XYZ file of C-alpha atoms in Angstrom:
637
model
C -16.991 -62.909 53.715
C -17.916 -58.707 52.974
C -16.194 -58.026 56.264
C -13.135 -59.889 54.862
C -13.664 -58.953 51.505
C -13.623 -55.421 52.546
C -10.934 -55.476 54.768
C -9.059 -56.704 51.617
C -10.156 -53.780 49.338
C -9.120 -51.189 51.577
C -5.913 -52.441 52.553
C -4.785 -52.829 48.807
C -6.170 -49.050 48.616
C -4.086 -48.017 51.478
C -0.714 -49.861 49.827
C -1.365 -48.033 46.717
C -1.941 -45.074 48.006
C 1.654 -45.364 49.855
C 3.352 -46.319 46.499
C 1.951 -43.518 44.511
C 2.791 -41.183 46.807
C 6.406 -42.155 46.977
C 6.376 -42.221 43.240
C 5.192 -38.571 43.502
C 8.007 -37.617 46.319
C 10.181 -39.321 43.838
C 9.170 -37.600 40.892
C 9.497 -34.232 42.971
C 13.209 -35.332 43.674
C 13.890 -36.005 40.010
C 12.557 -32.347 39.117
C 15.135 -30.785 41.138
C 17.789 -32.743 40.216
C 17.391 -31.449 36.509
C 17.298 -28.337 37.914
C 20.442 -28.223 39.689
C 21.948 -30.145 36.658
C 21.157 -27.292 33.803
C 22.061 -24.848 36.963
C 25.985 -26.587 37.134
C 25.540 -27.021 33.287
C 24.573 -22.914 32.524
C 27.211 -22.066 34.815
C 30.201 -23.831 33.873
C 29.766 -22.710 30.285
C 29.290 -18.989 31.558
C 32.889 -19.809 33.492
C 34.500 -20.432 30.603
C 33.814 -17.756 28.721
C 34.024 -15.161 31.794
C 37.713 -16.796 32.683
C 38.558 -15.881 29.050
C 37.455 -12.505 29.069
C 39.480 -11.847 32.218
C 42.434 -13.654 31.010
C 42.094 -10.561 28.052
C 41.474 -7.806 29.831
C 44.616 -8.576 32.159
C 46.738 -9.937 29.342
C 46.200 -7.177 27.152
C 45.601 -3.958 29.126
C 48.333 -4.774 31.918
C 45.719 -4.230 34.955
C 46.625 -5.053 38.268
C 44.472 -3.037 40.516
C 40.928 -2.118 40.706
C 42.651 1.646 39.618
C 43.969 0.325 36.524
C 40.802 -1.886 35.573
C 38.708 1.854 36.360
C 41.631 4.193 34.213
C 41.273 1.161 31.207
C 37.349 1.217 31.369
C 36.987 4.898 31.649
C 38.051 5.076 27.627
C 34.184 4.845 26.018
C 36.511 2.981 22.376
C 37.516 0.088 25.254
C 33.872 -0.152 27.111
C 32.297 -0.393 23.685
C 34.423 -2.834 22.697
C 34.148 -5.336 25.731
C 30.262 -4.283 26.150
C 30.061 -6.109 22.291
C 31.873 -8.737 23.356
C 30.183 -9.452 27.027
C 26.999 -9.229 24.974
C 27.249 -12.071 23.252
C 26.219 -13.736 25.817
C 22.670 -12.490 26.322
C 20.719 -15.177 25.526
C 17.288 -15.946 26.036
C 18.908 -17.490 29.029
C 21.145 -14.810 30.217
C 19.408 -11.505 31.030
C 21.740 -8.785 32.911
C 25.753 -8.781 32.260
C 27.993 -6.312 33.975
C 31.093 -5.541 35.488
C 31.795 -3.611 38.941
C 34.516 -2.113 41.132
C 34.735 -0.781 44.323
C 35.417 2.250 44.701
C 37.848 4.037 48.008
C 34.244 3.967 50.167
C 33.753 0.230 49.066
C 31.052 1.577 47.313
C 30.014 -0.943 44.100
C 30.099 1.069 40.891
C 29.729 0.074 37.163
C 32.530 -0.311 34.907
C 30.729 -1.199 31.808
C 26.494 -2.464 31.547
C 26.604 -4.732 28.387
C 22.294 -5.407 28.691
C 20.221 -4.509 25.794
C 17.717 -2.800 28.044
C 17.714 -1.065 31.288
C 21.551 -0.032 30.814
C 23.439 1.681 33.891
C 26.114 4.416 33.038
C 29.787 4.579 33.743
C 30.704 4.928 37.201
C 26.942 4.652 37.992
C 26.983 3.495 41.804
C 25.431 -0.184 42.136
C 23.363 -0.911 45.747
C 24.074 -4.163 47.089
C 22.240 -6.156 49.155
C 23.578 -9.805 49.058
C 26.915 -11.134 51.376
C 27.899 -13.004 48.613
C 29.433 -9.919 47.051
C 31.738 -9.368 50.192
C 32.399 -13.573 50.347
C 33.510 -12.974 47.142
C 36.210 -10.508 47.946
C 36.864 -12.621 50.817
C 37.666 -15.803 48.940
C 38.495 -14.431 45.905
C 36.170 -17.525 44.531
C 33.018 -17.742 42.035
C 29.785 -17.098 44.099
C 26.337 -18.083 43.364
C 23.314 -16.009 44.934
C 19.855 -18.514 44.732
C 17.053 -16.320 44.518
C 13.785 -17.576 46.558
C 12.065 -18.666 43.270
C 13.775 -21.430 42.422
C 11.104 -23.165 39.882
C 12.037 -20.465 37.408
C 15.560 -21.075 37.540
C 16.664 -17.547 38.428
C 20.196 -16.680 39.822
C 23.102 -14.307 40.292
C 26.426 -15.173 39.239
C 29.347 -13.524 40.872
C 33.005 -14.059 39.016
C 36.024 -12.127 40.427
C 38.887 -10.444 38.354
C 41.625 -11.169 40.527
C 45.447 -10.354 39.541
C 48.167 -11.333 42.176
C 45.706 -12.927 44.554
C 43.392 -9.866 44.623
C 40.098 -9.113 43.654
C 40.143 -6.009 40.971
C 36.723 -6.458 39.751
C 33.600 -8.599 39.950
C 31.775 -10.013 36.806
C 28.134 -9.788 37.829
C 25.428 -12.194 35.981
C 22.264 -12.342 35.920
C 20.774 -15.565 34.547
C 17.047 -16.909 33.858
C 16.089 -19.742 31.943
C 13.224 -21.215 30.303
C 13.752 -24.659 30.318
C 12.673 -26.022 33.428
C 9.020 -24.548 32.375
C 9.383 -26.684 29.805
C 9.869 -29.516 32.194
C 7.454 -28.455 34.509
C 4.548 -28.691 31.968
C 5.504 -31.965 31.540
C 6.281 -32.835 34.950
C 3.005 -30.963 36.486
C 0.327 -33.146 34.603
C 1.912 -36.068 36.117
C 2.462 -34.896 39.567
C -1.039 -33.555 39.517
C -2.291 -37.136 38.281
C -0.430 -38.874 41.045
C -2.241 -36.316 43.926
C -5.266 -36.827 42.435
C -4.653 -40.426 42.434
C -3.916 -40.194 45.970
C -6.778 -38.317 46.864
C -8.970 -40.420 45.009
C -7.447 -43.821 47.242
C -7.883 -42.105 50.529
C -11.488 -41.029 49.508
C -12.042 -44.875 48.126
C -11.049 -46.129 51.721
C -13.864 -43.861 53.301
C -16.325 -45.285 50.850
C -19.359 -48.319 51.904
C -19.633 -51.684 50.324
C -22.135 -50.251 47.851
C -19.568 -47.444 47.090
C -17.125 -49.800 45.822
C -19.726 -52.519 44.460
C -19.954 -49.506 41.836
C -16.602 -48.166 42.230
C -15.871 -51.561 40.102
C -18.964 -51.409 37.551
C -17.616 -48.193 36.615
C -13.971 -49.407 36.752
C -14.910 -51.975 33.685
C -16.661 -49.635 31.415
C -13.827 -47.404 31.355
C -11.151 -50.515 30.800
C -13.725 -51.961 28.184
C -13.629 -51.113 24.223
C -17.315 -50.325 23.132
C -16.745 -51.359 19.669
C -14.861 -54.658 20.337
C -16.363 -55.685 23.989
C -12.312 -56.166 24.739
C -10.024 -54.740 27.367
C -8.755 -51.424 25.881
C -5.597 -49.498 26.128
C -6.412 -47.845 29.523
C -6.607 -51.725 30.893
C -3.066 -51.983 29.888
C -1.749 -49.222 31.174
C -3.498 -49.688 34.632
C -2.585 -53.824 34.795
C 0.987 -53.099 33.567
C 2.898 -52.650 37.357
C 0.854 -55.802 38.188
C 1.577 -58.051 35.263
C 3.685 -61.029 35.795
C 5.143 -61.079 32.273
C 6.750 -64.320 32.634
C 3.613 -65.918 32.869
C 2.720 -65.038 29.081
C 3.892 -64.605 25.440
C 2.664 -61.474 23.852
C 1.196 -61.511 20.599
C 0.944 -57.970 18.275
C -2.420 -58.487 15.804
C -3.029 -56.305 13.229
C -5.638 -56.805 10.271
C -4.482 -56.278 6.591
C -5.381 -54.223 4.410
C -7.829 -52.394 7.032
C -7.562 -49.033 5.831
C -7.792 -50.193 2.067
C -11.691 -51.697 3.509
C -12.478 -48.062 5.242
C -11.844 -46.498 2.314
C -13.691 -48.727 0.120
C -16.652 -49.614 1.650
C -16.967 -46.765 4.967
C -16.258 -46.506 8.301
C -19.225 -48.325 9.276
C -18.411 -51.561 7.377
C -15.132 -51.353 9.203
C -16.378 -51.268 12.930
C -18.637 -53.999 11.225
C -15.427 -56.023 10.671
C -13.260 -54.981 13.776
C -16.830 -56.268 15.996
C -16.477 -59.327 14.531
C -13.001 -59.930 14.381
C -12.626 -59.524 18.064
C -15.468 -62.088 18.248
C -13.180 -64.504 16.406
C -9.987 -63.331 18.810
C -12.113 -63.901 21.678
C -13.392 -67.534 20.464
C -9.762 -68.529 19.333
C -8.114 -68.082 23.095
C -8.691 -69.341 26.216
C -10.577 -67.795 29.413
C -6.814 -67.270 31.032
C -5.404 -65.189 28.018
C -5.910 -61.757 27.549
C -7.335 -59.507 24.830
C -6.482 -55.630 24.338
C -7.791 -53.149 21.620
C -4.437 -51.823 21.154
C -5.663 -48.899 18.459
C -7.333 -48.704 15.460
C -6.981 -52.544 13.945
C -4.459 -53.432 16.390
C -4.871 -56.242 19.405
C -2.177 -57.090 21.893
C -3.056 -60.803 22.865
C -0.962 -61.918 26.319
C -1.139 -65.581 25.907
C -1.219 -67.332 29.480
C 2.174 -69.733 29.213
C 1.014 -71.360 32.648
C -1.791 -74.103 30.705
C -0.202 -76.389 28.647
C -2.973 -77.522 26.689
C -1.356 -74.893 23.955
C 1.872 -73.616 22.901
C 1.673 -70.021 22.445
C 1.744 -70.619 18.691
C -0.757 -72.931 18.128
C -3.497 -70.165 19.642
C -1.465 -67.479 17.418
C -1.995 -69.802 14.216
C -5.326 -70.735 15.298
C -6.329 -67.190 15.208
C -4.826 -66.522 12.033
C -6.304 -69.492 10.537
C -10.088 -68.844 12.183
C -9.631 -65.362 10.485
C -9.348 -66.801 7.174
C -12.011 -69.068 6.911
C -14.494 -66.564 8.608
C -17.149 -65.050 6.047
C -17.504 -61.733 6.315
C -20.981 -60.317 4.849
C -21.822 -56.304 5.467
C -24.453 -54.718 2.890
C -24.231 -57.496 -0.146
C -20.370 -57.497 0.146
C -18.297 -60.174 1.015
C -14.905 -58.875 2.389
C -12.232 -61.546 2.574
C -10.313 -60.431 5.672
C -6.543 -61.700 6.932
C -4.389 -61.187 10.021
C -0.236 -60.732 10.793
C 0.785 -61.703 13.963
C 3.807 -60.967 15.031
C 5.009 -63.083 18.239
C 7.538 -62.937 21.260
C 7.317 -65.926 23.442
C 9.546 -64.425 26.145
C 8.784 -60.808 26.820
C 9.594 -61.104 30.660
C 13.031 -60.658 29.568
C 12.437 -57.169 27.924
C 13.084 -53.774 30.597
C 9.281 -53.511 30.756
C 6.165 -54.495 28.975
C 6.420 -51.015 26.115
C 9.857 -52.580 25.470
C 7.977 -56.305 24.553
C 5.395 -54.721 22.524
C 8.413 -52.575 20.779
C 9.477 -55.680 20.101
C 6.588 -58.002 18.993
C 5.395 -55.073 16.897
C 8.631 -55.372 15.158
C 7.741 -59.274 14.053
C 4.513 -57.761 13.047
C 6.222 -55.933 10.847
C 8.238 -58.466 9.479
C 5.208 -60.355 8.851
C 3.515 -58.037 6.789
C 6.597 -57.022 4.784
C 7.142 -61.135 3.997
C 3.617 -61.034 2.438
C 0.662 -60.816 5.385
C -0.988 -63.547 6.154
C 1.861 -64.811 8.502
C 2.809 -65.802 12.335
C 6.776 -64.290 13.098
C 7.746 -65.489 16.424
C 10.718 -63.854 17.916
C 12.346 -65.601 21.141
C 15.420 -64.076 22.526
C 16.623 -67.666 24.305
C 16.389 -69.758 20.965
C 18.590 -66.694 19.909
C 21.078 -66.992 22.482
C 21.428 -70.522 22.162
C 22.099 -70.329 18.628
C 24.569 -67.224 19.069
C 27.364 -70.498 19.592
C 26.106 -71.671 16.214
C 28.554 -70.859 13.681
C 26.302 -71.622 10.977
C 24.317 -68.244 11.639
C 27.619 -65.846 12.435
C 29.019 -67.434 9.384
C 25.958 -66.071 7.543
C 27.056 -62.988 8.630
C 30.677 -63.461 7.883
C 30.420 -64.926 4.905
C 28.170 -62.086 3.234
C 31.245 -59.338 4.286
C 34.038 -61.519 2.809
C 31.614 -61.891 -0.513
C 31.201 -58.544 -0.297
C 27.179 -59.110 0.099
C 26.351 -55.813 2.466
C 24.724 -53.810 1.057
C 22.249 -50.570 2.284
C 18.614 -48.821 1.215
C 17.965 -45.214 1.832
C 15.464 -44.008 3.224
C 14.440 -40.454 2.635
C 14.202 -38.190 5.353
C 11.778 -35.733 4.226
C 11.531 -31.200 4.601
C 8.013 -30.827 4.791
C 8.285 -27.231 4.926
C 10.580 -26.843 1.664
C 8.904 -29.764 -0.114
C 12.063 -31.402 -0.425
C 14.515 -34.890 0.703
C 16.406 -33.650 3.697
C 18.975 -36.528 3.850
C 19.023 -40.310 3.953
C 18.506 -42.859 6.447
C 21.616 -45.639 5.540
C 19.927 -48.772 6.894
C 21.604 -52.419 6.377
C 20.200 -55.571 3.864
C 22.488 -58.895 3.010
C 22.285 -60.087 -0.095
C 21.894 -63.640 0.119
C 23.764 -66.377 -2.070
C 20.092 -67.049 -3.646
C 19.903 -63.453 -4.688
C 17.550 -62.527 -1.655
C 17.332 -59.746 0.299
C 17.962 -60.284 3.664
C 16.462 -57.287 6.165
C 18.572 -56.637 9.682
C 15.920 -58.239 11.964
C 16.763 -61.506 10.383
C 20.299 -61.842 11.228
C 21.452 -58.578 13.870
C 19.682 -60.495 17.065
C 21.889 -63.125 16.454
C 25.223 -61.181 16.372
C 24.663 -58.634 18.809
C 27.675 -57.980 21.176
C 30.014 -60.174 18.954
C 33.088 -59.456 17.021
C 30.913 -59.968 13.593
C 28.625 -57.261 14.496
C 31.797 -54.398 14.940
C 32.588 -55.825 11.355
C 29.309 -55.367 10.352
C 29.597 -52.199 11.101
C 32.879 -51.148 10.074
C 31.704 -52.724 6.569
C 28.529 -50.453 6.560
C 30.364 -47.386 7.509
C 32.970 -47.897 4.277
C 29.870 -48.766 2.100
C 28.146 -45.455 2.983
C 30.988 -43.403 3.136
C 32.048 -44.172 -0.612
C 28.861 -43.783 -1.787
C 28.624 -40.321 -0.716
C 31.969 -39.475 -1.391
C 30.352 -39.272 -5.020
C 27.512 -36.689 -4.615
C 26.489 -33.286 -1.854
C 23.510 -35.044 -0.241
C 23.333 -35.687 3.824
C 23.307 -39.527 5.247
C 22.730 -40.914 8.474
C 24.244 -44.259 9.814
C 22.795 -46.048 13.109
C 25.346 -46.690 15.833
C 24.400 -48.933 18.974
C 26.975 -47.338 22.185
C 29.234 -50.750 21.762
C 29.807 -49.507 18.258
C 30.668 -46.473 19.773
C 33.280 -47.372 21.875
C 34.889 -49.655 19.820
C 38.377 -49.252 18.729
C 38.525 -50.359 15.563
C 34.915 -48.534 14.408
C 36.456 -45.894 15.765
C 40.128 -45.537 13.619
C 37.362 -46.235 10.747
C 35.146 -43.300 11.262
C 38.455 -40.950 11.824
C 40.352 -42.328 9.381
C 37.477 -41.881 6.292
C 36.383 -38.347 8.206
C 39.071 -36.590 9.405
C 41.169 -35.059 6.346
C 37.576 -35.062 4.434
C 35.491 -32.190 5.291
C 32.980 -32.280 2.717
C 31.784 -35.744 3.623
C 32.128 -35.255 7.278
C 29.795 -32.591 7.563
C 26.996 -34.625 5.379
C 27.705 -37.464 7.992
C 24.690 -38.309 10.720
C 25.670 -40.649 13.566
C 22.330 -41.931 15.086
C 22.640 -43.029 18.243
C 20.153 -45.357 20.078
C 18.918 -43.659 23.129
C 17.183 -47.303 24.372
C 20.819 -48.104 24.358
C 22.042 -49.047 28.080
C 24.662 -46.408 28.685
C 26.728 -46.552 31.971
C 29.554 -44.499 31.457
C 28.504 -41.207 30.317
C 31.419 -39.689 30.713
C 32.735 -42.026 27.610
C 29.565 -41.597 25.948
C 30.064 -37.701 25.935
C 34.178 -38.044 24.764
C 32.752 -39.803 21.581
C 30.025 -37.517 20.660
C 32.994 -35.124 21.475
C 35.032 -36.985 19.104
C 32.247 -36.538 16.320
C 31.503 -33.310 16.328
C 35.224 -32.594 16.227
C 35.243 -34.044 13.073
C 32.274 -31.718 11.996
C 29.461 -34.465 11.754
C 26.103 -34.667 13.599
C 24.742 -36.746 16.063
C 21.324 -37.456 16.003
C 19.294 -39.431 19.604
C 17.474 -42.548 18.038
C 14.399 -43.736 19.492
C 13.407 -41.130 21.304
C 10.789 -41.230 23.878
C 11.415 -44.062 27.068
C 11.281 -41.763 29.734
C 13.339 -40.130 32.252
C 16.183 -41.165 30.859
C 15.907 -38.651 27.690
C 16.220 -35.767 29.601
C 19.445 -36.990 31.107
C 20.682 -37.315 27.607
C 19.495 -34.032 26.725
C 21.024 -32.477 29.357
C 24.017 -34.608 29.373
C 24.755 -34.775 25.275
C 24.497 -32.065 22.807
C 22.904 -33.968 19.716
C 21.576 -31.738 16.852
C 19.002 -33.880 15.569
C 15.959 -35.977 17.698
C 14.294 -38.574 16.357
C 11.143 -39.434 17.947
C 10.337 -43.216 18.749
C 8.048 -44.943 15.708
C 5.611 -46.118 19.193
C 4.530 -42.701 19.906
C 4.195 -41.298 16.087
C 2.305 -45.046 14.604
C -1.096 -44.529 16.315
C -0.477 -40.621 17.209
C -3.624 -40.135 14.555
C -5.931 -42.236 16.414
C -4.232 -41.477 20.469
C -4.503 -37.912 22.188
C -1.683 -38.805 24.742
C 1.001 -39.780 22.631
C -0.112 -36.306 20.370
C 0.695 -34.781 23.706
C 3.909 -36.462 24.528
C 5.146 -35.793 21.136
C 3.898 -32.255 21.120
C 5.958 -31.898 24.007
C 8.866 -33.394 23.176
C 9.026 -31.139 20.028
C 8.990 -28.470 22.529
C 11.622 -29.658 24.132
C 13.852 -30.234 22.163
C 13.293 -26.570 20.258
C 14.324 -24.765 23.525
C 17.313 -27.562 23.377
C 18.470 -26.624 19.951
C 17.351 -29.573 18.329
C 15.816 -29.986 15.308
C 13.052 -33.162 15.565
C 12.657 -36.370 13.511
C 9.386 -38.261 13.002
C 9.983 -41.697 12.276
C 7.316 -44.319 11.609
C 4.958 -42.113 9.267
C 3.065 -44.821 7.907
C -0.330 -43.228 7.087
C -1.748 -40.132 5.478
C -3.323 -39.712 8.583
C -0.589 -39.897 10.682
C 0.991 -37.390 8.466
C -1.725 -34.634 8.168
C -1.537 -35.041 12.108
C 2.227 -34.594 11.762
C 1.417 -30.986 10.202
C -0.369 -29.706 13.164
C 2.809 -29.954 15.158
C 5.901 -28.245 14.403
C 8.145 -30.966 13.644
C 11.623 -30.791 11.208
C 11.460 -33.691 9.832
C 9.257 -36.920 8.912
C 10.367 -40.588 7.868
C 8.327 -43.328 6.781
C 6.714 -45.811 4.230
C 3.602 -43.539 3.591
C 6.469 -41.143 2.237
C 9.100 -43.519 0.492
C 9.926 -47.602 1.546
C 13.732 -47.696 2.080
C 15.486 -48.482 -1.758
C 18.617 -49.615 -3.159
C 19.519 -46.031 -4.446
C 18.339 -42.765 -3.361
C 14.961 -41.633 -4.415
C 14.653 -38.202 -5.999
C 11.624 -35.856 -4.265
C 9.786 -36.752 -7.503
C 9.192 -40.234 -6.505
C 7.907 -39.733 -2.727
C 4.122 -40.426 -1.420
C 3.621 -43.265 -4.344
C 2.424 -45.250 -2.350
C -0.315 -42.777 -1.110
């Protein structure tokens, strides 16, 4: 039985070793890929502009030798003048720019040196020692050299002047970048986890039976919560390749009021309460269910679906109800304690399990905003099954004939200049009761359908002539279906296009969890946007590889930063990190950043030790039916 059970051990070591080392060759692939990506990127824009300085200096100057193109630049008024314009291009990303000739030896010389530093004189001879500069002359085509050091991005870039199929001159570029270090620092801590990972399999193998008898007493005390005695976040993030979602629901807990019981009665009373509300958790669910510290007052719960005994449900309302009835005595103070919960029965259906708790955490919500206390259960097949129903799309379509749409604003606030940078436009239905209706209620249930590109067309026209009226900036969420719709479309350019002062107030967020497929489309719209001077902003940033394709691919101005890496950033050093590095990101990217999801004074005096734009959330201003003036913010601090 230890010869088998050994046996076992070691081959499951030896598989995972295999994996993460192909997820580490794999990771090394995807590195140079986004290198050779800004490489193609840097260098087509540097085309462009090179192609229409030649175009001038041939147009203008009627040069058709390498004679002519010396006689023109030999005049110090006509050097200074194209050594202004050839400068613009130093950038942090574009060191050296110069042009050459060869001379009756077919000796290189300089026609012009536009660098800041380091300059080389007129005529001054130039040593080279690459072929490219003779394939150049040779095919009278672009040539790249690919210096040795290729992690820091640094190249040549040869571009001839050519006038009746000869070369006359030779555009000579020297280009660095500072990007891909960005990358690599948050590349390296990854690729240096998976070697140590591997490293740490292959020593596991060598290791005896008493080795690994306390290889896995370890192994629980770092998955285990002191506080709570549960499964904490490092369990879920080590489990989460192996978990068969479709074999549970997943349940978000959160306590209410929590904070409002730290800062009454002390930290200590609220361990007190967080010890024994696990104990309650833990007593409510079954042995084959699993409990996670999430953070702070937060518990995922993955309900096992397999045992019938209980719907999902019952143990979520059996919790909730346990909760209630529980006394809870610290010091000579009772504290009456309560629990949302919010539910999704199906999360197997999600991309992965960070997209299910995205999305439980979002009933959560919902539950505390309908009054706490509460079990919202959200399960994507009773939705599609009622997507035929015309009683809920006539909800929808009833509200836009009444004329029922309406949309809070949410301030977006300037930290640094203590002021409201611009408004977040988000949805609400007003329902024939009077009601307020919030998006989560009825958007599920139209998504993809011919409602929901009315929906939007309505909210578009609602926004646009409210801000017709005033100077202040908006910004209006967009899925990539709305983008590519034809009739959202003539909308947007219709209200936008012979209206300059509301176009440039305009913000188009775009959800970057979207699934995109044809980026080439994708890019034509954002095209089509910023040709009608508004922004585009990424939504919900912060899934993954995937965001630095859009970086690279799609030049948005703003980024906003995903609510599930800012909510528990206060409390969690590796999504501080992530967003720390994102922020650096997308600074070197020309982007200024958005925190959504600021829900917490903490959360925001954590905010201020990065530097971020911009913040968003309910510890600054809930979303209201008119726009808030900088006077009303933090209220509810």
């Amino acid at each position: 039985m230890v010869k088998k059970r050994e046996f076992g051990i070691f081959f499951l070591l030896f598989m995972l070793g295999l994996f993460f080392a192909y997820v580490y060759t794999d990771i090394t692939k995807t590195k140079d890929d986004i290198f050779k990506r800004i490489q193609s990127h840097q260098i087509e824009q540097i085309s462009y502009i090179l192609q229409n300085i030649e175009k001038d200096i041939l147009d203008n100057s009627d040069v058709k030798t390498s004679e002519d193109l010396f006689s023109m630049f030999s005049k110090e008024y006509v050097r200074a003048e194209y050594e202004h314009i050839i400068s613009l291009m130093l950038t942090s990303n574009v060191k050296y720019a110069y042009i050459l000739y060869k001379d009756e030896q077919d000796k290189f010389r300089f026609l012009l040196d536009a660098s800041k530093t380091d300059k080389a004189n007129f005529n001054q001879k130039f040593d080279v020692s690459s072929a490219e500069y003779s394939t150049l002359y040779t095919t009278k085509k672009p040539q790249i050299i690919q210096l040795n050091d290729i992690e820091n991005l640094y190249l040549t870039y040869l571009y001839p002047i050519t006038n009746n199929g000869n070369v006359i001159g030779v555009f000579n570029i020297d280009i660095t970048t500072n990007i891909q270090k960005i990358i690599l620092e948050s590349i390296k801590p990854l690729e240096t986890f998976f070697v140590v990972l591997i490293i740490f399999i292959l020593l596991l193998m060598a290791m005896t039976v008493m080795q690994i008898f306390h290889y896995f007493v370890t192994r629980k005390k770092i998955f285990t919560d002191p506080l709570t005695k549960t499964f904490n976040r490092n369990y879920l993030e080590e489990t989460a390749p192996l978990l068969n979602l479709s074999h549970y629901s997943l349940a978000m807990l959160d306590l209410d009021k929590f904070k409002i019981i730290n800062d009454t009665y002390g930290h200590k009373t609220g361990d007190y309460i967080l010890s024994r509300t696990s104990k309650v958790f833990k007593n409510s669910i079954r042995d084959s269910d699993i409990l996670v510290r999430y953070g702070g007052e937060e518990f995922i719960l993955l309900i096992n679906n397999r045992s019938k005994t209980k719907s999902d449900i019952d143990i979520c309302e059996r919790v909730r109800k346990n909760i209630l009835k529980e006394h809870f005595l610290y010091e000579g103070h009772e504290i009456n304690v309560s629990v949302s919960i919010g539910l999704h029965k199906n999360p197997y259906l999600e991309k992965n399990l960070q997209e299910a708790i995205k999305r439980a955490d979002k009933m959560l919500y919902i539950a505390k905003k309908s009054g706490r206390n509460k079990v919202i259960c959200y399960d994507e097949k009773e939705i599609s099954e009622e997507l035929s129903s015309s009683t809920d799309i006539s909800f929808v379509k009833e509200a836009i004939d009444d004329d029922r749409v309406i949309c809070y604003y949410q301030p977006i606030y300037d930290y640094k200049h203590s002021r409201i940078f611009k408004y977040e436009a988000l949805v609400r239905i007003i329902a024939k009761d009077g009601k307020i209706v919030p998006p989560l209620a009825f958007l599920p249930l139209i998504k993809e359908t011919n409602i929901h590109y009315k929906l939007t067309q309505r909210i578009l026209l609602v926004v646009f002539e409210n801000f017709k009226k005033n100077n202040k900036l908006v910004s209006i969420n967009m899925n990539f279906s709305d983008l590519i719709n034809p009739d959202i479309e003539e909308t947007i350019i219709n209200n936008l296009k012979h209206n300059q002062h509301l176009a440039c107030r305009v913000t188009f967020e775009i959800l970057e969890s979207d699934e995109i497929n044809d980026i080439e489309l994708f890019k034509q719209k954002i095209n089509l946007i910023h040709s009608l001077k508004a922004k585009v902003s990424i939504d919900d940033f912060g899934s993954g590889y995937s965001n630095f394709k859009t970086i690279i691919d799609v030049e948005a101005n703003f980024l906003k930063i995903d609510g599930s890496l800012i909510k528990n950033i206060d409390v969690n050093t590796k999504d501080f990190k992530v967003v720390k590095s994102i922020i650096h990101f997308a600074a070197q990217s020309n982007m200024q950043t958005i925190a959504e999801y600021v829900h917490s004074k903490e959360v925001y005096e954590k905010l201020l030790l990065l530097d971020i734009d911009f913040m968003q959330g309910y510890y600054i201003s809930e979303p209201k039916n008119y726009l808030v003036e900088s006077d009303e913010l933090f209220k509810s601090c």
